[in-house]
PDB file of C-alpha atoms in Angstrom:
ATOM      1  CA  MET A   1     119.007 111.094  94.085  1.00 85.00           C
ATOM      2  CA  LYS A   2     116.973 109.442  96.768  1.00 91.00           C
ATOM      3  CA  LYS A   3     116.065 105.761  96.486  1.00 91.00           C
ATOM      4  CA  MET A   4     112.791 103.968  97.116  1.00 93.00           C
ATOM      5  CA  PHE A   5     112.451 100.203  97.362  1.00 92.00           C
ATOM      6  CA  THR A   6     108.832  99.145  97.253  1.00 93.00           C
ATOM      7  CA  LEU A   7     107.683  95.630  98.038  1.00 89.00           C
ATOM      8  CA  ARG A   8     104.581  95.082  95.923  1.00 90.00           C
ATOM      9  CA  GLY A   9     102.058  92.313  96.163  1.00 87.00           C
ATOM     10  CA  VAL A  10      98.496  91.377  96.940  1.00 84.00           C
ATOM     11  CA  SER A  11      97.325  91.133 100.544  1.00 82.00           C
ATOM     12  CA  ASN A  12      98.787  88.487 102.823  1.00 81.00           C
ATOM     13  CA  THR A  13     101.973  87.887 100.852  1.00 81.00           C
ATOM     14  CA  GLY A  14     104.346  89.032 103.605  1.00 81.00           C
ATOM     15  CA  LYS A  15     105.276  92.527 102.421  1.00 87.00           C
ATOM     16  CA  THR A  16     105.087  93.999 105.923  1.00 88.00           C
ATOM     17  CA  THR A  17     107.076  91.125 107.387  1.00 87.00           C
ATOM     18  CA  LYS A  18     109.829  91.605 104.831  1.00 87.00           C
ATOM     19  CA  VAL A  19     110.094  95.339 105.545  1.00 91.00           C
ATOM     20  CA  LYS A  20     110.499  94.444 109.226  1.00 91.00           C
ATOM     21  CA  GLN A  21     113.117  91.798 108.395  1.00 88.00           C
ATOM     22  CA  ILE A  22     115.164  94.320 106.438  1.00 89.00           C
ATOM     23  CA  ALA A  23     114.916  96.826 109.313  1.00 91.00           C
ATOM     24  CA  GLN A  24     116.157  94.135 111.695  1.00 90.00           C
ATOM     25  CA  TRP A  25     119.002  93.229 109.314  1.00 87.00           C
ATOM     26  CA  VAL A  26     120.113  96.884 109.192  1.00 89.00           C
ATOM     27  CA  ILE A  27     119.964  97.095 113.005  1.00 90.00           C
ATOM     28  CA  ASP A  28     121.980  93.879 113.348  1.00 88.00           C
ATOM     29  CA  ASN A  29     124.673  94.851 110.830  1.00 85.00           C
ATOM     30  CA  TYR A  30     125.261  98.584 111.044  1.00 86.00           C
ATOM     31  CA  PRO A  31     125.980 101.157 113.755  1.00 86.00           C
ATOM     32  CA  ILE A  32     122.625 102.884 114.168  1.00 86.00           C
ATOM     33  CA  THR A  33     122.240 106.414 115.480  1.00 81.00           C
ATOM     34  CA  ASN A  34     118.945 108.213 116.048  1.00 77.00           C
ATOM     35  CA  PRO A  35     116.555 105.255 115.670  1.00 82.00           C
ATOM     36  CA  HIS A  36     113.016 106.609 115.492  1.00 86.00           C
ATOM     37  CA  ASN A  37     109.837 104.471 115.660  1.00 87.00           C
ATOM     38  CA  VAL A  38     111.452 101.325 114.275  1.00 89.00           C
ATOM     39  CA  ASP A  39     110.141  98.544 116.485  1.00 84.00           C
ATOM     40  CA  ILE A  40     109.735  95.277 114.620  1.00 82.00           C
ATOM     41  CA  THR A  41     107.514  93.861 117.367  1.00 84.00           C
ATOM     42  CA  LYS A  42     104.736  96.299 116.452  1.00 87.00           C
ATOM     43  CA  ASP A  43     102.196  95.752 113.682  1.00 86.00           C
ATOM     44  CA  GLU A  44     103.489  98.676 111.644  1.00 89.00           C
ATOM     45  CA  ILE A  45     106.804 100.446 111.220  1.00 92.00           C
ATOM     46  CA  LEU A  46     106.790 104.112 110.299  1.00 93.00           C
ATOM     47  CA  GLY A  47     110.210 105.362 111.257  1.00 94.00           C
ATOM     48  CA  THR A  48     113.857 105.841 110.436  1.00 95.00           C
ATOM     49  CA  LEU A  49     117.273 104.421 111.125  1.00 94.00           C
ATOM     50  CA  GLN A  50     120.407 106.462 110.656  1.00 91.00           C
ATOM     51  CA  ILE A  51     123.840 105.098 109.766  1.00 87.00           C
ATOM     52  CA  ASN A  52     126.381 107.919 109.945  1.00 84.00           C
ATOM     53  CA  LYS A  53     124.828 110.526 107.623  1.00 84.00           C
ATOM     54  CA  LEU A  54     122.618 108.045 105.747  1.00 88.00           C
ATOM     55  CA  ARG A  55     118.955 107.996 106.818  1.00 92.00           C
ATOM     56  CA  ILE A  56     116.726 105.042 105.906  1.00 93.00           C
ATOM     57  CA  GLY A  57     112.947 105.353 106.229  1.00 95.00           C
ATOM     58  CA  PHE A  58     110.701 102.352 106.758  1.00 95.00           C
ATOM     59  CA  LEU A  59     106.977 102.167 106.048  1.00 95.00           C
ATOM     60  CA  SER A  60     105.704  98.632 106.467  1.00 92.00           C
ATOM     61  CA  ALA A  61     101.933  99.090 105.980  1.00 89.00           C
ATOM     62  CA  GLY A  62     100.741  99.529 102.428  1.00 86.00           C
ATOM     63  CA  ASP A  63      97.470  97.791 101.777  1.00 85.00           C
ATOM     64  CA  ASP A  64      95.514 100.962 100.999  1.00 91.00           C
ATOM     65  CA  LEU A  65      96.122 104.532  99.862  1.00 94.00           C
ATOM     66  CA  ALA A  66      95.896 106.000 103.370  1.00 94.00           C
ATOM     67  CA  GLN A  67      98.656 103.675 104.575  1.00 93.00           C
ATOM     68  CA  VAL A  68     100.872 104.335 101.541  1.00 94.00           C
ATOM     69  CA  LYS A  69     100.421 108.096 101.948  1.00 95.00           C
ATOM     70  CA  LYS A  70     101.976 107.866 105.420  1.00 95.00           C
ATOM     71  CA  ILE A  71     105.226 108.298 103.528  1.00 95.00           C
ATOM     72  CA  GLU A  72     104.357 112.015 103.548  1.00 94.00           C
ATOM     73  CA  LYS A  73     104.381 111.975 107.370  1.00 94.00           C
ATOM     74  CA  LEU A  74     107.686 110.113 107.358  1.00 94.00           C
ATOM     75  CA  LEU A  75     109.278 112.663 105.031  1.00 94.00           C
ATOM     76  CA  GLU A  76     107.745 115.617 106.880  1.00 94.00           C
ATOM     77  CA  GLU A  77     109.006 114.410 110.268  1.00 92.00           C
ATOM     78  CA  ASN A  78     112.497 114.186 108.783  1.00 90.00           C
ATOM     79  CA  ASP A  79     112.462 117.488 106.854  1.00 89.00           C
ATOM     80  CA  ASP A  80     112.589 115.465 103.603  1.00 88.00           C
ATOM     81  CA  ASP A  81     116.058 114.337 104.667  1.00 91.00           C
ATOM     82  CA  ILE A  82     115.695 110.635 103.964  1.00 93.00           C
ATOM     83  CA  ASP A  83     118.093 108.950 101.547  1.00 92.00           C
ATOM     84  CA  ILE A  84     116.403 105.569 101.191  1.00 92.00           C
ATOM     85  CA  VAL A  85     112.796 104.511 101.757  1.00 95.00           C
ATOM     86  CA  ILE A  86     111.806 100.874 102.096  1.00 93.00           C
ATOM     87  CA  ASN A  87     108.038 100.495 101.885  1.00 94.00           C
ATOM     88  CA  ALA A  88     105.151  98.257 100.861  1.00 93.00           C
ATOM     89  CA  CYS A  89     102.094  98.640  98.654  1.00 93.00           C
ATOM     90  CA  ARG A  90      99.588  96.581  96.749  1.00 90.00           C
ATOM     91  CA  THR A  91     100.374  95.521  93.210  1.00 85.00           C
ATOM     92  CA  ARG A  92      97.432  97.495  91.826  1.00 86.00           C
ATOM     93  CA  GLY A  93      95.304 100.360  92.960  1.00 88.00           C
ATOM     94  CA  ALA A  94      95.491 103.895  94.240  1.00 93.00           C
ATOM     95  CA  GLY A  95      98.531 103.327  96.458  1.00 93.00           C
ATOM     96  CA  ARG A  96     100.632 102.093  93.552  1.00 92.00           C
ATOM     97  CA  LYS A  97      99.478 105.005  91.375  1.00 94.00           C
ATOM     98  CA  TYR A  98     100.259 107.485  94.140  1.00 95.00           C
ATOM     99  CA  LEU A  99     103.825 106.190  94.464  1.00 95.00           C
ATOM    100  CA  GLU A 100     104.387 106.205  90.705  1.00 94.00           C
ATOM    101  CA  GLN A 101     103.081 109.757  90.333  1.00 95.00           C
ATOM    102  CA  ASN A 102     104.890 111.269  93.307  1.00 96.00           C
ATOM    103  CA  PHE A 103     108.147 109.320  93.572  1.00 95.00           C
ATOM    104  CA  ASN A 104     109.943 109.084  90.252  1.00 95.00           C
ATOM    105  CA  ARG A 105     112.998 110.456  88.444  1.00 95.00           C
ATOM    106  CA  LYS A 106     111.286 113.786  87.827  1.00 95.00           C
ATOM    107  CA  THR A 107     110.766 114.254  91.550  1.00 95.00           C
ATOM    108  CA  GLY A 108     114.303 113.115  92.418  1.00 94.00           C
ATOM    109  CA  TRP A 109     113.671 109.468  93.269  1.00 94.00           C
ATOM    110  CA  LEU A 110     115.139 106.272  91.841  1.00 88.00           C
ATOM    111  CA  THR A 111     112.623 103.501  92.382  1.00 89.00           C
ATOM    112  CA  THR A 112     112.868  99.745  92.468  1.00 84.00           C
ATOM    113  CA  ASN A 113     109.848  97.483  92.742  1.00 84.00           C
ATOM    114  CA  ILE A 114     110.269  94.068  94.271  1.00 81.00           C
ATOM    115  CA  TYR A 115     107.310  91.799  93.670  1.00 81.00           C
ATOM    116  CA  VAL A 116     106.134  89.513  96.455  1.00 81.00           C
ATOM    117  CA  GLU A 117     104.195  86.787  94.704  1.00 75.00           C
ATOM    118  CA  LYS A 118     101.328  84.992  96.357  1.00 73.00           C
ATOM    119  CA  LEU A 119     101.948  81.277  96.436  1.00 63.00           C
ATOM    120  CA  ASN A 120      99.032  78.883  96.550  1.00 62.00           C
ATOM    121  CA  SER A 121      98.769  76.139  99.144  1.00 55.00           C
ATOM    122  CA  LEU A 122     100.427  73.634  96.817  1.00 53.00           C
ATOM    123  CA  LEU A 123     103.563  75.798  96.766  1.00 67.00           C
ATOM    124  CA  ILE A 124     103.592  76.713 100.467  1.00 67.00           C
ATOM    125  CA  ASN A 125     106.914  74.924 100.925  1.00 75.00           C
ATOM    126  CA  GLN A 126     108.488  77.425  98.491  1.00 75.00           C
ATOM    127  CA  ILE A 127     107.708  80.450 100.692  1.00 72.00           C
ATOM    128  CA  PRO A 128     111.002  80.321 102.664  1.00 79.00           C
ATOM    129  CA  ALA A 129     113.037  80.271  99.432  1.00 80.00           C
ATOM    130  CA  ARG A 130     110.946  83.106  97.963  1.00 74.00           C
ATOM    131  CA  ASP A 131     111.357  85.180 101.110  1.00 76.00           C
ATOM    132  CA  ALA A 132     115.110  84.564 101.265  1.00 81.00           C
ATOM    133  CA  GLN A 133     115.463  85.695  97.650  1.00 80.00           C
ATOM    134  CA  ILE A 134     113.533  88.919  98.333  1.00 76.00           C
ATOM    135  CA  ILE A 135     115.546  89.679 101.474  1.00 77.00           C
ATOM    136  CA  ASP A 136     118.817  88.959  99.640  1.00 80.00           C
ATOM    137  CA  GLU A 137     117.816  91.309  96.828  1.00 77.00           C
ATOM    138  CA  LEU A 138     117.101  94.116  99.284  1.00 74.00           C
ATOM    139  CA  LYS A 139     120.366  93.451 101.116  1.00 76.00           C
ATOM    140  CA  THR A 140     122.341  93.790  97.878  1.00 76.00           C
ATOM    141  CA  TRP A 141     120.798  97.224  97.323  1.00 72.00           C
ATOM    142  CA  LEU A 142     121.947  98.245 100.793  1.00 72.00           C
ATOM    143  CA  THR A 143     125.408  96.696 100.571  1.00 65.00           C
ATOM    144  CA  GLY A 144     128.123  99.288 100.770  1.00 62.00           C
ATOM    145  CA  LEU A 145     126.810 100.962 103.883  1.00 59.00           C
ATOM    146  CA  GLU A 146     129.596 101.286 106.408  1.00 51.00           C
ATOM    147  CA  LYS A 147     129.475  98.223 108.657  1.00 40.00           C
ATOM    148  CA  HIS A 148     130.502  98.283 112.300  1.00 40.00           C
TER     149      HIS A 148
END
């Protein structure tokens, strides 16, 4: 089964940034072949990294349905040959519903939702700890890939 890790949250919680951080972590820790459109300096990532035979897709934009649906382009460009997708979407709305309806056990996907909570200005000093916890959780899901 394929796996999808979705960072969910309201706008401006850092979902896109976290997808980029995970992409950078994979690049830094694994021998990458065939990188395609994964440039963390750009506003949006819509591309893949390959580690041996394992292909990881990244979709960092996910604030509206049109952005979330770009997963179709990602899969199409890779002949549906993606093992893991790391993406972002809003907590509620059409994008979330689209993912739930189209990427589930019945369609051959195991899904994990990681919630990116919005912290108010009084808790701003907790953002680094929150972000580290989210990144660590994603890393544990990816542990076991062959390191170089």
